mmCIF file with all atom_site columns, C-alpha atoms and ligand atoms in Angstrom:
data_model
loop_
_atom_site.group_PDB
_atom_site.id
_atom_site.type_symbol
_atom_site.label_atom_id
_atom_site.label_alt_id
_atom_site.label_comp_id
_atom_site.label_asym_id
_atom_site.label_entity_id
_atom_site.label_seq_id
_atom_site.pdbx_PDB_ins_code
_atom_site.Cartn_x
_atom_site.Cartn_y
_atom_site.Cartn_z
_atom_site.occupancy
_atom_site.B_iso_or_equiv
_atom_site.pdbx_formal_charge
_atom_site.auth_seq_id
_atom_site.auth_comp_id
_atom_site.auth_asym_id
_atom_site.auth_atom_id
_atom_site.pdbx_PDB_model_num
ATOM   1   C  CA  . UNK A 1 1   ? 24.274  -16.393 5.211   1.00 77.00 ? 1   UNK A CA  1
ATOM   2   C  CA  . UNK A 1 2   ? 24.954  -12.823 5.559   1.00 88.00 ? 2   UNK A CA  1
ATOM   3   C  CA  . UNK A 1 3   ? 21.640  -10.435 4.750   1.00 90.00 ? 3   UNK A CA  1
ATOM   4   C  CA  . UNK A 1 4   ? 22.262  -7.254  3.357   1.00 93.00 ? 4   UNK A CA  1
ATOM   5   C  CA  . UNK A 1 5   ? 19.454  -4.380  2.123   1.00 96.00 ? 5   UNK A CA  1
ATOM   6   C  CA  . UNK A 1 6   ? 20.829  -2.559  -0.642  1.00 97.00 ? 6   UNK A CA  1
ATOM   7   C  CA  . UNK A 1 7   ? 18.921  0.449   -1.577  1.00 98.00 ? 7   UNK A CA  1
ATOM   8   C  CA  . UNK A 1 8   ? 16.130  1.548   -3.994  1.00 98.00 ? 8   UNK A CA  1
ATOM   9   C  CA  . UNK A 1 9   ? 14.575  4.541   -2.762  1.00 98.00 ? 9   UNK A CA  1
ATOM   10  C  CA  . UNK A 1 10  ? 16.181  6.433   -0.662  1.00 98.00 ? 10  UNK A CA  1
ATOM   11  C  CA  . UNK A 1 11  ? 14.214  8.184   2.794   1.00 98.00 ? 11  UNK A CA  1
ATOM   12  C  CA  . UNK A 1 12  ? 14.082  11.622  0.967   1.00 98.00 ? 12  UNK A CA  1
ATOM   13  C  CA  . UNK A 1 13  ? 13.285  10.219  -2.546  1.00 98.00 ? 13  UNK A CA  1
ATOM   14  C  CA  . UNK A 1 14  ? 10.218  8.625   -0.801  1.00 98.00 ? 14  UNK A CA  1
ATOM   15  C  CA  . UNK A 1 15  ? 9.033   11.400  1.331   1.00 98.00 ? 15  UNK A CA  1
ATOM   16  C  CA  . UNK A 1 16  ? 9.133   13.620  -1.847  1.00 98.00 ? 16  UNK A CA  1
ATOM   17  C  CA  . UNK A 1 17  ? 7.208   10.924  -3.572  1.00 98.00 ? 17  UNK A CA  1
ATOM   18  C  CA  . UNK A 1 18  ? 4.196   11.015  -0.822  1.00 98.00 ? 18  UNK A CA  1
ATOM   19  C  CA  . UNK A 1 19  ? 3.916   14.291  -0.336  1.00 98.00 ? 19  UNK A CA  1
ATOM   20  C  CA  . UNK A 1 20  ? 3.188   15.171  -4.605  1.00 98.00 ? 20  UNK A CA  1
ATOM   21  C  CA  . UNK A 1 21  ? 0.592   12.224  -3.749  1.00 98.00 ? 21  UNK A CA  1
ATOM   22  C  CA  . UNK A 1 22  ? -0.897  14.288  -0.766  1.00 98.00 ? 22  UNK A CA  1
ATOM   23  C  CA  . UNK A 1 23  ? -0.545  17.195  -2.745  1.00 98.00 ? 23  UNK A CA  1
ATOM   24  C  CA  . UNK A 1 24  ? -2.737  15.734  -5.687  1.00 98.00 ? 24  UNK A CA  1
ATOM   25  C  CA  . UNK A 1 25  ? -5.280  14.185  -3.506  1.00 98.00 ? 25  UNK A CA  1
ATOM   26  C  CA  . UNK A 1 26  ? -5.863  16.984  -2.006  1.00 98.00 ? 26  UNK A CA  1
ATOM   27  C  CA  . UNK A 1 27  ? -6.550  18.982  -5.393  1.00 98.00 ? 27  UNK A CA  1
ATOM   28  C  CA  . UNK A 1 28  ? -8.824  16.187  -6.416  1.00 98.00 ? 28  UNK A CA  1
ATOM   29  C  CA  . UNK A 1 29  ? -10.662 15.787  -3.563  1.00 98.00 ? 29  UNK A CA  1
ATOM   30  C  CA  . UNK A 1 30  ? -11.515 19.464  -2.623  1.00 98.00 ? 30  UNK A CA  1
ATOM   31  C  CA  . UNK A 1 31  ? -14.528 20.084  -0.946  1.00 98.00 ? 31  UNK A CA  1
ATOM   32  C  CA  . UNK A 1 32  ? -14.600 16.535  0.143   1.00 98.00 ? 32  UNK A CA  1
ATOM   33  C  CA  . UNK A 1 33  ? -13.831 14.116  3.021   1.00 98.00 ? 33  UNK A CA  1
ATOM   34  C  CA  . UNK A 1 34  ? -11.206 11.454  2.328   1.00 98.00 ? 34  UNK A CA  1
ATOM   35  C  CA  . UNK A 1 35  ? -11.946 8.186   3.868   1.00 98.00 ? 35  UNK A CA  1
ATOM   36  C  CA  . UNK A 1 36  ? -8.274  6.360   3.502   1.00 98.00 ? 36  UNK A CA  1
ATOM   37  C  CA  . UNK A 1 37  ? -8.434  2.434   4.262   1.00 98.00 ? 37  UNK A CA  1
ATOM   38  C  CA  . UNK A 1 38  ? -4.989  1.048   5.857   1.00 97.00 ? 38  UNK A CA  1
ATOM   39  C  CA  . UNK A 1 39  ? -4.479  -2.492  4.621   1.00 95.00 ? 39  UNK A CA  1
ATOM   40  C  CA  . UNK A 1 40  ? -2.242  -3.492  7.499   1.00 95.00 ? 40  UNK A CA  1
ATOM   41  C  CA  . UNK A 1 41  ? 0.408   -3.994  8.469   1.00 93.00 ? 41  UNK A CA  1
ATOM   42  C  CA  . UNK A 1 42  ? 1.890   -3.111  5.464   1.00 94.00 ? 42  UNK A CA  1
ATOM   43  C  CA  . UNK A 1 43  ? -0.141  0.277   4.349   1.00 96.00 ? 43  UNK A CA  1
ATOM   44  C  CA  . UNK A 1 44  ? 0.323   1.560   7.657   1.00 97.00 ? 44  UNK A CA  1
ATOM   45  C  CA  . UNK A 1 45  ? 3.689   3.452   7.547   1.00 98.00 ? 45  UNK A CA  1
ATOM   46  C  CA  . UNK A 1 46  ? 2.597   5.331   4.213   1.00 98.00 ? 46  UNK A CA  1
ATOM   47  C  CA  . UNK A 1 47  ? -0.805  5.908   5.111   1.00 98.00 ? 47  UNK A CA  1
ATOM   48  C  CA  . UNK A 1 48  ? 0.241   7.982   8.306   1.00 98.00 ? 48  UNK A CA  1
ATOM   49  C  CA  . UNK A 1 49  ? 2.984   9.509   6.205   1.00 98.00 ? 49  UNK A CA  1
ATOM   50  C  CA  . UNK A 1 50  ? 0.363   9.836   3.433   1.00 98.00 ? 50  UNK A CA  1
ATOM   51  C  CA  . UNK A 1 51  ? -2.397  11.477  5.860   1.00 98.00 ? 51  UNK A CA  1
ATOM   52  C  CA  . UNK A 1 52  ? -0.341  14.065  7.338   1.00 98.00 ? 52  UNK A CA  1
ATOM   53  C  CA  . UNK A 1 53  ? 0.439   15.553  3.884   1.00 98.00 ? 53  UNK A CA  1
ATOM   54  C  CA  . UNK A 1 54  ? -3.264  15.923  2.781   1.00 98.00 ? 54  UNK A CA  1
ATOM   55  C  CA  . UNK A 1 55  ? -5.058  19.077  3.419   1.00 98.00 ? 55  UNK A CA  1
ATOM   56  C  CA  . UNK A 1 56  ? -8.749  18.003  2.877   1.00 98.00 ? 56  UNK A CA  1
ATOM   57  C  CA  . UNK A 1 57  ? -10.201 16.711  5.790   1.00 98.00 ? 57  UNK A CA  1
ATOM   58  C  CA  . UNK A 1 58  ? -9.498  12.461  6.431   1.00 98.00 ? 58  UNK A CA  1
ATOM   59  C  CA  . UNK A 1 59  ? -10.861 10.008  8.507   1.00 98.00 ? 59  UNK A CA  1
ATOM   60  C  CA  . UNK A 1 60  ? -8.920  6.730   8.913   1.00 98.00 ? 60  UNK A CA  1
ATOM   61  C  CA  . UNK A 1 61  ? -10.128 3.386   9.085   1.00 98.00 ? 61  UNK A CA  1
ATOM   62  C  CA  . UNK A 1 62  ? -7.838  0.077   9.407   1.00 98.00 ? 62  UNK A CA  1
ATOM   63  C  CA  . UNK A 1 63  ? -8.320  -3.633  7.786   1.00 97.00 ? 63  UNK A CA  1
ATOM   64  C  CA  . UNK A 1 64  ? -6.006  -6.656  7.742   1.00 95.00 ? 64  UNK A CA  1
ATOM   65  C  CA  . UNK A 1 65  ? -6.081  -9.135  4.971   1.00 90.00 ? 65  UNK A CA  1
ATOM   66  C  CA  . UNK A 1 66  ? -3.797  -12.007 4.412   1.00 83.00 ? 66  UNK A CA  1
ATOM   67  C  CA  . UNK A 1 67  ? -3.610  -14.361 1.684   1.00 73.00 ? 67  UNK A CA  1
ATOM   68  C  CA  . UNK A 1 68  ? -2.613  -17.980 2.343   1.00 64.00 ? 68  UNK A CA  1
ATOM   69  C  CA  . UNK A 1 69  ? 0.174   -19.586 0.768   1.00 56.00 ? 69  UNK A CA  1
ATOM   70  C  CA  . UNK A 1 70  ? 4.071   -18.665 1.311   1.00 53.00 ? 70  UNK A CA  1
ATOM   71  C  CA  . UNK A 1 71  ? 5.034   -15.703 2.260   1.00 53.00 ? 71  UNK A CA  1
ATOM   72  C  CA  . UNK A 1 72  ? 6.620   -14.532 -0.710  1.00 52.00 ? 72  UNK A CA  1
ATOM   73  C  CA  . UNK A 1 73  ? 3.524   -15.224 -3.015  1.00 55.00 ? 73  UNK A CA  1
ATOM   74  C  CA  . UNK A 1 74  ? 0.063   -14.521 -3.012  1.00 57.00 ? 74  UNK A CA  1
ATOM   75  C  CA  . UNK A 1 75  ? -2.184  -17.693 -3.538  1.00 60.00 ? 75  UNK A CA  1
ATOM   76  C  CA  . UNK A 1 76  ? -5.582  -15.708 -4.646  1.00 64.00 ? 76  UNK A CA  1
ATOM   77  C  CA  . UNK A 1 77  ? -7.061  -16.788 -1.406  1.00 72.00 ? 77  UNK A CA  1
ATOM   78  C  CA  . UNK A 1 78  ? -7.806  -13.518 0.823   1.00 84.00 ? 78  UNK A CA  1
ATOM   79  C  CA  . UNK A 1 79  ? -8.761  -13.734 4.681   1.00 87.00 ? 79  UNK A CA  1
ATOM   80  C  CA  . UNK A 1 80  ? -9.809  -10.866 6.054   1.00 91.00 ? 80  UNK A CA  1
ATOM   81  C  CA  . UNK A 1 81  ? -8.331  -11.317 9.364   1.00 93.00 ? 81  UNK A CA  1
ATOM   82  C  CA  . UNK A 1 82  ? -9.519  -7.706  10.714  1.00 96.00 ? 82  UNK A CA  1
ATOM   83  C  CA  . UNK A 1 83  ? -12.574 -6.175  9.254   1.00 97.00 ? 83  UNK A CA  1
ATOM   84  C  CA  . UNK A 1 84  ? -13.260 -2.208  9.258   1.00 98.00 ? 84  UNK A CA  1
ATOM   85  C  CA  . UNK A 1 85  ? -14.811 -0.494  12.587  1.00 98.00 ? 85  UNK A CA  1
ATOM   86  C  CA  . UNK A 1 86  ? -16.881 1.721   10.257  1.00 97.00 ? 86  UNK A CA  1
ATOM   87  C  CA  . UNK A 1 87  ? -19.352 1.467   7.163   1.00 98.00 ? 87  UNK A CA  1
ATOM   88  C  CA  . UNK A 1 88  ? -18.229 3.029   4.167   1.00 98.00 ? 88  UNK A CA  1
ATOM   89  C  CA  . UNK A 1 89  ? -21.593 3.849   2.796   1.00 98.00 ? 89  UNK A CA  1
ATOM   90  C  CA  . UNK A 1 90  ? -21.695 7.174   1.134   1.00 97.00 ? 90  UNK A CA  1
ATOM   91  C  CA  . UNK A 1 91  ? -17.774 8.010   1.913   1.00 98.00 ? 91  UNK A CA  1
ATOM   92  C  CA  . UNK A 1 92  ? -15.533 8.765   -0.661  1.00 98.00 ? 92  UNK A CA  1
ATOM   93  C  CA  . UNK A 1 93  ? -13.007 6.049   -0.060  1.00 98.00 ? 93  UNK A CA  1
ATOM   94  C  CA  . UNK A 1 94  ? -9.033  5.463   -0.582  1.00 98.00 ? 94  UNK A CA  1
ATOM   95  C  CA  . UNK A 1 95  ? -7.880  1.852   -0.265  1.00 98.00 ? 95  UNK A CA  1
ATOM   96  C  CA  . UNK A 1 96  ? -3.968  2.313   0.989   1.00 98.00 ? 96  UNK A CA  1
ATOM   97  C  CA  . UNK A 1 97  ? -1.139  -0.519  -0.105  1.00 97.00 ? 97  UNK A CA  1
ATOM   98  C  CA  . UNK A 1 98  ? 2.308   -0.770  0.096   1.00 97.00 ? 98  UNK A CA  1
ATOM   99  C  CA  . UNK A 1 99  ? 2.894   -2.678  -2.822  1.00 96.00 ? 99  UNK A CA  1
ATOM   100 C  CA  . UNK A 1 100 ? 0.621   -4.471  -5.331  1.00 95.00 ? 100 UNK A CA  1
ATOM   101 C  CA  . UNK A 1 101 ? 2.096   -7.063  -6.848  1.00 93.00 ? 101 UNK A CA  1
ATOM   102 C  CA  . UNK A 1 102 ? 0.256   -10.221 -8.741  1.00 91.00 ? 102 UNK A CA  1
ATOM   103 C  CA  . UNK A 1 103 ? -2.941  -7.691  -7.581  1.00 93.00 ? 103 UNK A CA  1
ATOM   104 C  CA  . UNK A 1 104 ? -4.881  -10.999 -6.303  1.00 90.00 ? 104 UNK A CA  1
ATOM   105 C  CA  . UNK A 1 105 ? -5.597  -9.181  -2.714  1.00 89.00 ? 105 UNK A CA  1
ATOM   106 C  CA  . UNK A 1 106 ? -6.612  -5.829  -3.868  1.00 91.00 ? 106 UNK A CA  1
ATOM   107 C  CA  . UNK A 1 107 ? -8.916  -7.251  -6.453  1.00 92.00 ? 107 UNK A CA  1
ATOM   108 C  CA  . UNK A 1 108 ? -10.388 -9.437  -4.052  1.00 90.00 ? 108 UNK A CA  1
ATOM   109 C  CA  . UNK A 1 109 ? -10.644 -6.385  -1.429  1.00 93.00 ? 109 UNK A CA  1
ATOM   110 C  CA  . UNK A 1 110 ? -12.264 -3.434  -4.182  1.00 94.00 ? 110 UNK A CA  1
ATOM   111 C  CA  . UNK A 1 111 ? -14.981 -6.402  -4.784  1.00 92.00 ? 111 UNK A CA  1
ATOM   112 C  CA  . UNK A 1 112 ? -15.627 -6.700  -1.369  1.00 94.00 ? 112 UNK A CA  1
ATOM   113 C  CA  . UNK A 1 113 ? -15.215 -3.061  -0.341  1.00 96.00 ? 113 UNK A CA  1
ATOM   114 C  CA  . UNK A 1 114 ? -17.268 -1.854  -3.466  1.00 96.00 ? 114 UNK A CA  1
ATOM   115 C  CA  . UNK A 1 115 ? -20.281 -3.487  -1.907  1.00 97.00 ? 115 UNK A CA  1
ATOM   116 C  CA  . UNK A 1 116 ? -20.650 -1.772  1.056   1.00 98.00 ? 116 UNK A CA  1
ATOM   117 C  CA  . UNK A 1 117 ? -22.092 1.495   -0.541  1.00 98.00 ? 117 UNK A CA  1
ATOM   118 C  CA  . UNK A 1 118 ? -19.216 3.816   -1.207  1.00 98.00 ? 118 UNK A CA  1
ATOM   119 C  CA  . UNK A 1 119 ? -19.690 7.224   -3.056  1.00 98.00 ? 119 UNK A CA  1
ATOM   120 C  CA  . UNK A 1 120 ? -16.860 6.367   -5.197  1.00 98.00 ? 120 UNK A CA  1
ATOM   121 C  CA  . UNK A 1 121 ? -13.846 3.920   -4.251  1.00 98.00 ? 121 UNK A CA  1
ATOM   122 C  CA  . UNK A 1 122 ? -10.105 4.580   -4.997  1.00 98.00 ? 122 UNK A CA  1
ATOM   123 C  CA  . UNK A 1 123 ? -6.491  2.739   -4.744  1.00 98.00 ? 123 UNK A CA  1
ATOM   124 C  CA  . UNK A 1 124 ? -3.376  4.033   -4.146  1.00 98.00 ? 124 UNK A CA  1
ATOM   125 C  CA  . UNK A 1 125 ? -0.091  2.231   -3.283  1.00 98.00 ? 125 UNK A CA  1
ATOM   126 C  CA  . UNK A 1 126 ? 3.249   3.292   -2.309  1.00 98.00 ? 126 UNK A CA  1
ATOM   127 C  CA  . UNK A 1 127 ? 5.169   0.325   -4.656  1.00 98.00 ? 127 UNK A CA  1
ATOM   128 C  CA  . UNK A 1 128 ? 3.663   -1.079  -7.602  1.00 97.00 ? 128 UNK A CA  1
ATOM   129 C  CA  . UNK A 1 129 ? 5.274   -4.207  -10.096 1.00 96.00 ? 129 UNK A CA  1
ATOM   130 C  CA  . UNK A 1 130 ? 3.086   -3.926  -13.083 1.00 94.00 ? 130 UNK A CA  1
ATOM   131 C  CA  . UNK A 1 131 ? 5.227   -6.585  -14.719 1.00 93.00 ? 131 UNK A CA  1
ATOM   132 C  CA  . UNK A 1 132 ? 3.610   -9.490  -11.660 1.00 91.00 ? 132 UNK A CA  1
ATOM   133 C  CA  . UNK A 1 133 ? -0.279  -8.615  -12.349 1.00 93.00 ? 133 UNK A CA  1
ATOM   134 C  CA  . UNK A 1 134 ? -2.261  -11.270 -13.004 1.00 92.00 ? 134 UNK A CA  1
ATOM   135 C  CA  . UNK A 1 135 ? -5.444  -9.449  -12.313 1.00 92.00 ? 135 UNK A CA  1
ATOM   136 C  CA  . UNK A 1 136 ? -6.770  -6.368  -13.527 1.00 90.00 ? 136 UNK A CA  1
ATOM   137 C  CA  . UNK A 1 137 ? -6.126  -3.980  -10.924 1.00 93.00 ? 137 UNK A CA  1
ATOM   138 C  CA  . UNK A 1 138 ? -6.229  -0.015  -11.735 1.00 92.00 ? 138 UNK A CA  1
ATOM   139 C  CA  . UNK A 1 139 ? -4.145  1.871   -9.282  1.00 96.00 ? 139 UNK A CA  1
ATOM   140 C  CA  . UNK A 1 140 ? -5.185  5.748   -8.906  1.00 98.00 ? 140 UNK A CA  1
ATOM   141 C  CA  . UNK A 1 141 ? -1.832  7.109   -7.689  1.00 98.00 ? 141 UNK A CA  1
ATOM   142 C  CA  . UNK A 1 142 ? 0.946   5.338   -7.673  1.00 98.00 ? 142 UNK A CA  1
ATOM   143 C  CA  . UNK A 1 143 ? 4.422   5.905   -5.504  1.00 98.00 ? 143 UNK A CA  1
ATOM   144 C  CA  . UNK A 1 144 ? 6.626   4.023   -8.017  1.00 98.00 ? 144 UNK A CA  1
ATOM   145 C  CA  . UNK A 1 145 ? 7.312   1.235   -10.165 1.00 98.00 ? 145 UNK A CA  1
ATOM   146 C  CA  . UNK A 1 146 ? 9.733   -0.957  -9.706  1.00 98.00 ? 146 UNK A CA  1
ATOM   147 C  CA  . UNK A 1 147 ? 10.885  -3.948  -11.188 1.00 96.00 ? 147 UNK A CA  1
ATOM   148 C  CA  . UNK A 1 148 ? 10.029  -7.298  -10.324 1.00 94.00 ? 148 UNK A CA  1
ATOM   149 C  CA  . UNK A 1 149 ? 12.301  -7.495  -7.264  1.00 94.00 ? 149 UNK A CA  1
ATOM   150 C  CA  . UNK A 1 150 ? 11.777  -8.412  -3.230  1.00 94.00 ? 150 UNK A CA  1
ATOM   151 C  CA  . UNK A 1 151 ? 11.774  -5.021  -1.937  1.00 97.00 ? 151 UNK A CA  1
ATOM   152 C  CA  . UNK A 1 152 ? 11.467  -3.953  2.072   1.00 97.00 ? 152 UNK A CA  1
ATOM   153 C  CA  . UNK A 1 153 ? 11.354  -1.308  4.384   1.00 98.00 ? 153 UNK A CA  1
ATOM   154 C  CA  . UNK A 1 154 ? 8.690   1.333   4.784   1.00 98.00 ? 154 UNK A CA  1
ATOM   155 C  CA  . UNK A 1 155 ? 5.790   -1.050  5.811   1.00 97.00 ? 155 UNK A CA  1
ATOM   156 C  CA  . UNK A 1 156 ? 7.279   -3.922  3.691   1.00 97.00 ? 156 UNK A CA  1
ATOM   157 C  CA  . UNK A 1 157 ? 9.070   -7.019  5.521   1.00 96.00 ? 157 UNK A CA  1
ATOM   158 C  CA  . UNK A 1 158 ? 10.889  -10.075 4.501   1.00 95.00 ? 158 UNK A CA  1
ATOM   159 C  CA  . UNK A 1 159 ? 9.808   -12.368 7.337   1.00 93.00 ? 159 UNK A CA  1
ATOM   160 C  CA  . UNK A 1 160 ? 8.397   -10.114 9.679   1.00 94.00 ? 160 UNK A CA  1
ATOM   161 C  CA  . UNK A 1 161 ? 11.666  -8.110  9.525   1.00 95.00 ? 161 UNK A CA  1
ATOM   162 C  CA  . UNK A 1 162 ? 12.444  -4.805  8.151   1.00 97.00 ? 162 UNK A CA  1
ATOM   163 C  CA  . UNK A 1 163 ? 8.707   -3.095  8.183   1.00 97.00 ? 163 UNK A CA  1
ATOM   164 C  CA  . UNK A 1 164 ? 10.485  -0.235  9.972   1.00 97.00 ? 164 UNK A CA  1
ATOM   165 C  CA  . UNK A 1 165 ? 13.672  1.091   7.431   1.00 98.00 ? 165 UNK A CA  1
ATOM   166 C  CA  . UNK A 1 166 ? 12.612  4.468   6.780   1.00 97.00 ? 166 UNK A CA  1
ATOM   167 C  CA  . UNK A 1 167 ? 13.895  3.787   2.976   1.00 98.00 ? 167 UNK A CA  1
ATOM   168 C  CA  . UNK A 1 168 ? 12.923  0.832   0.824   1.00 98.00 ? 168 UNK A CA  1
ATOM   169 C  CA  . UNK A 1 169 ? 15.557  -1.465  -0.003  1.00 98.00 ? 169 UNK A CA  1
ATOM   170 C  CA  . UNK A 1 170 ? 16.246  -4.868  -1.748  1.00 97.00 ? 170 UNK A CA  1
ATOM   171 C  CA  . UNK A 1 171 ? 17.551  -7.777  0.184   1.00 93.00 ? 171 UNK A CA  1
ATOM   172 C  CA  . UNK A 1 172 ? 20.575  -9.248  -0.876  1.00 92.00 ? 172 UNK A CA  1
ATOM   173 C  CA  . UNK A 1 173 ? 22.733  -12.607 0.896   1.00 88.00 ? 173 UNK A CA  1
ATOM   174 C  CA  . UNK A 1 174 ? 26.167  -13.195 0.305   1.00 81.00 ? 174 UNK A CA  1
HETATM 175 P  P1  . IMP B 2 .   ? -0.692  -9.490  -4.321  1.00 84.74 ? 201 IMP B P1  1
HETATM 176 O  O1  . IMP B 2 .   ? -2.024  -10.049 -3.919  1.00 84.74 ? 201 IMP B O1  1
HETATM 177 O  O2  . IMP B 2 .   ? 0.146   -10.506 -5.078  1.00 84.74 ? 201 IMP B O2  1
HETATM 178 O  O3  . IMP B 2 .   ? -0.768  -8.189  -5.073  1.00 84.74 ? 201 IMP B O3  1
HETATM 179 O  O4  . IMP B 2 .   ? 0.092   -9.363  -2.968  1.00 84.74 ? 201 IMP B O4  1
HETATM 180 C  C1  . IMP B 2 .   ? 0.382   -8.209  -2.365  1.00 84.74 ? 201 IMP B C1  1
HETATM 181 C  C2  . IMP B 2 .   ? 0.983   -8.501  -1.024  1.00 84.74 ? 201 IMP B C2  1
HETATM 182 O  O5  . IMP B 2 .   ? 2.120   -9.381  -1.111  1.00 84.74 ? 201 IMP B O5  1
HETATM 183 C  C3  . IMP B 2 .   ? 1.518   -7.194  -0.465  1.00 84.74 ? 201 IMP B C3  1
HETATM 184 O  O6  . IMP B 2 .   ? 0.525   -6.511  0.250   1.00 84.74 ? 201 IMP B O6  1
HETATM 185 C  C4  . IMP B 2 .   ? 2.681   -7.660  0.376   1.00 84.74 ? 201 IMP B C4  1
HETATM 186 O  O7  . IMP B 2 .   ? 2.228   -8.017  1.657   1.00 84.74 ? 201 IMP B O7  1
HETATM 187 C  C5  . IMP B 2 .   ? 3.204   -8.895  -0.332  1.00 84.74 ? 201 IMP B C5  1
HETATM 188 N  N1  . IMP B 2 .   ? 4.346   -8.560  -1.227  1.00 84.74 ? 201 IMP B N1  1
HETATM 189 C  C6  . IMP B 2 .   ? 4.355   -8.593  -2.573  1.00 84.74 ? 201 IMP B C6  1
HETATM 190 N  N2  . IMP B 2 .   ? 5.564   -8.224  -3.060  1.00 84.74 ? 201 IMP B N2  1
HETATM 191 C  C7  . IMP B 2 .   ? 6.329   -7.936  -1.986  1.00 84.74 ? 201 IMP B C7  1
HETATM 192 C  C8  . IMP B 2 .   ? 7.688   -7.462  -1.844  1.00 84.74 ? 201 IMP B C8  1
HETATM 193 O  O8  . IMP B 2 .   ? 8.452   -7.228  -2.800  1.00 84.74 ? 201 IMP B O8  1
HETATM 194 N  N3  . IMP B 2 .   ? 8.122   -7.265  -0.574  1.00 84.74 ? 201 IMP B N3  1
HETATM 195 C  C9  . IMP B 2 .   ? 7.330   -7.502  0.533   1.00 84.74 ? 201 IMP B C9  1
HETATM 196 N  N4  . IMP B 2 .   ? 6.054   -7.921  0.439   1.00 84.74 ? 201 IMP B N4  1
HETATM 197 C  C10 . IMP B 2 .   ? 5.554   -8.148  -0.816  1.00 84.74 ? 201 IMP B C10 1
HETATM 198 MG MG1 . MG  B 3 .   ? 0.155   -5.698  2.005   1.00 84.74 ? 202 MG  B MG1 1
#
């Protein structure tokens, strides 16, 4: 079968996106430190892309998660497979996604996060599918929302594959 990636946002439609996200963090968070959480591997291409277009000083810290099940749903179950290097007591914290989709893993994670001490504790993702939540999840800035399609590229794979598109893109097989 022949695998295709037909696109949804294009390179420059993204990096416009990220930077009015930098740009508003910034405004929100003047006169503070932004601690920005990578949820690898997935957050990791727009949190760099993210950091480098905010103008308040950030700090970086990096966690893995994975939920068991298939690897095209979420089962509820979160492992945290990496943990942060740093507490987050007193630090004004930014969790950073790719995409949030049934919202199982970042529920799980703002629990777990929330009870280490931070000042305050935000979320952002690059890709959100509001129409797949199954948990209450509020999402502070979102990139975009998109319908309830398999989407990679920018962080996102389909088997491993694909993290590195600089545009996000559906899948397609013919
Ligand atoms: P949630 O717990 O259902 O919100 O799962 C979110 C995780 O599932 C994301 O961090 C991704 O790793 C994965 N995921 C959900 N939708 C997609 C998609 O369209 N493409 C690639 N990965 C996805
Ligand atoms: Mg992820």
């Amino acid at each position: 079968m022949a695998e295709r990636v037909r696109v949804m946002f294009t390179e420059e439609e993204v990096d416009k996106r990220i930077r009015e996200i930098g740009e508003q963090i910034s405004r929100d968070y003047a006169g503070k430190t932004v601690h920005l959480i990578c949820v690898l591997k997935g957050g990791s291409f727009y949190m760099t892309e993210l950091a480098k277009r905010i103008t308040v000083p950030v700090t970086l810290d990096f966690m893995s998660a994975s939920s068991y099940g298939s690897s095209t749903k979420s089962s509820g179950v979160v492992k945290i497979v990496k943990d942060l290097d740093e507490p987050l007591k007193d630090k004004d914290v930014i969790i950073v996604e790719d995409i949030v989709d049934s919202g199982r893993t970042l529920s799980y994670l703002i629990k777990m996060l929330g009870d280490r001490g931070p000042k305050s504790i935000k979320l952002t993702t690059l890709l959100d599918k509001p129409d797949r939540r199954v948990t209450d999840v509020k999402v502070d800035y979102t990139g975009f929302e998109i319908p309830d399609e398999f989407v990679v590229g920018y962080g996102l794979d389909y088997d491993q594959r694909y993290r590195n598109l600089p545009y996000i893109g559906v899948v397609e097989f013919d």
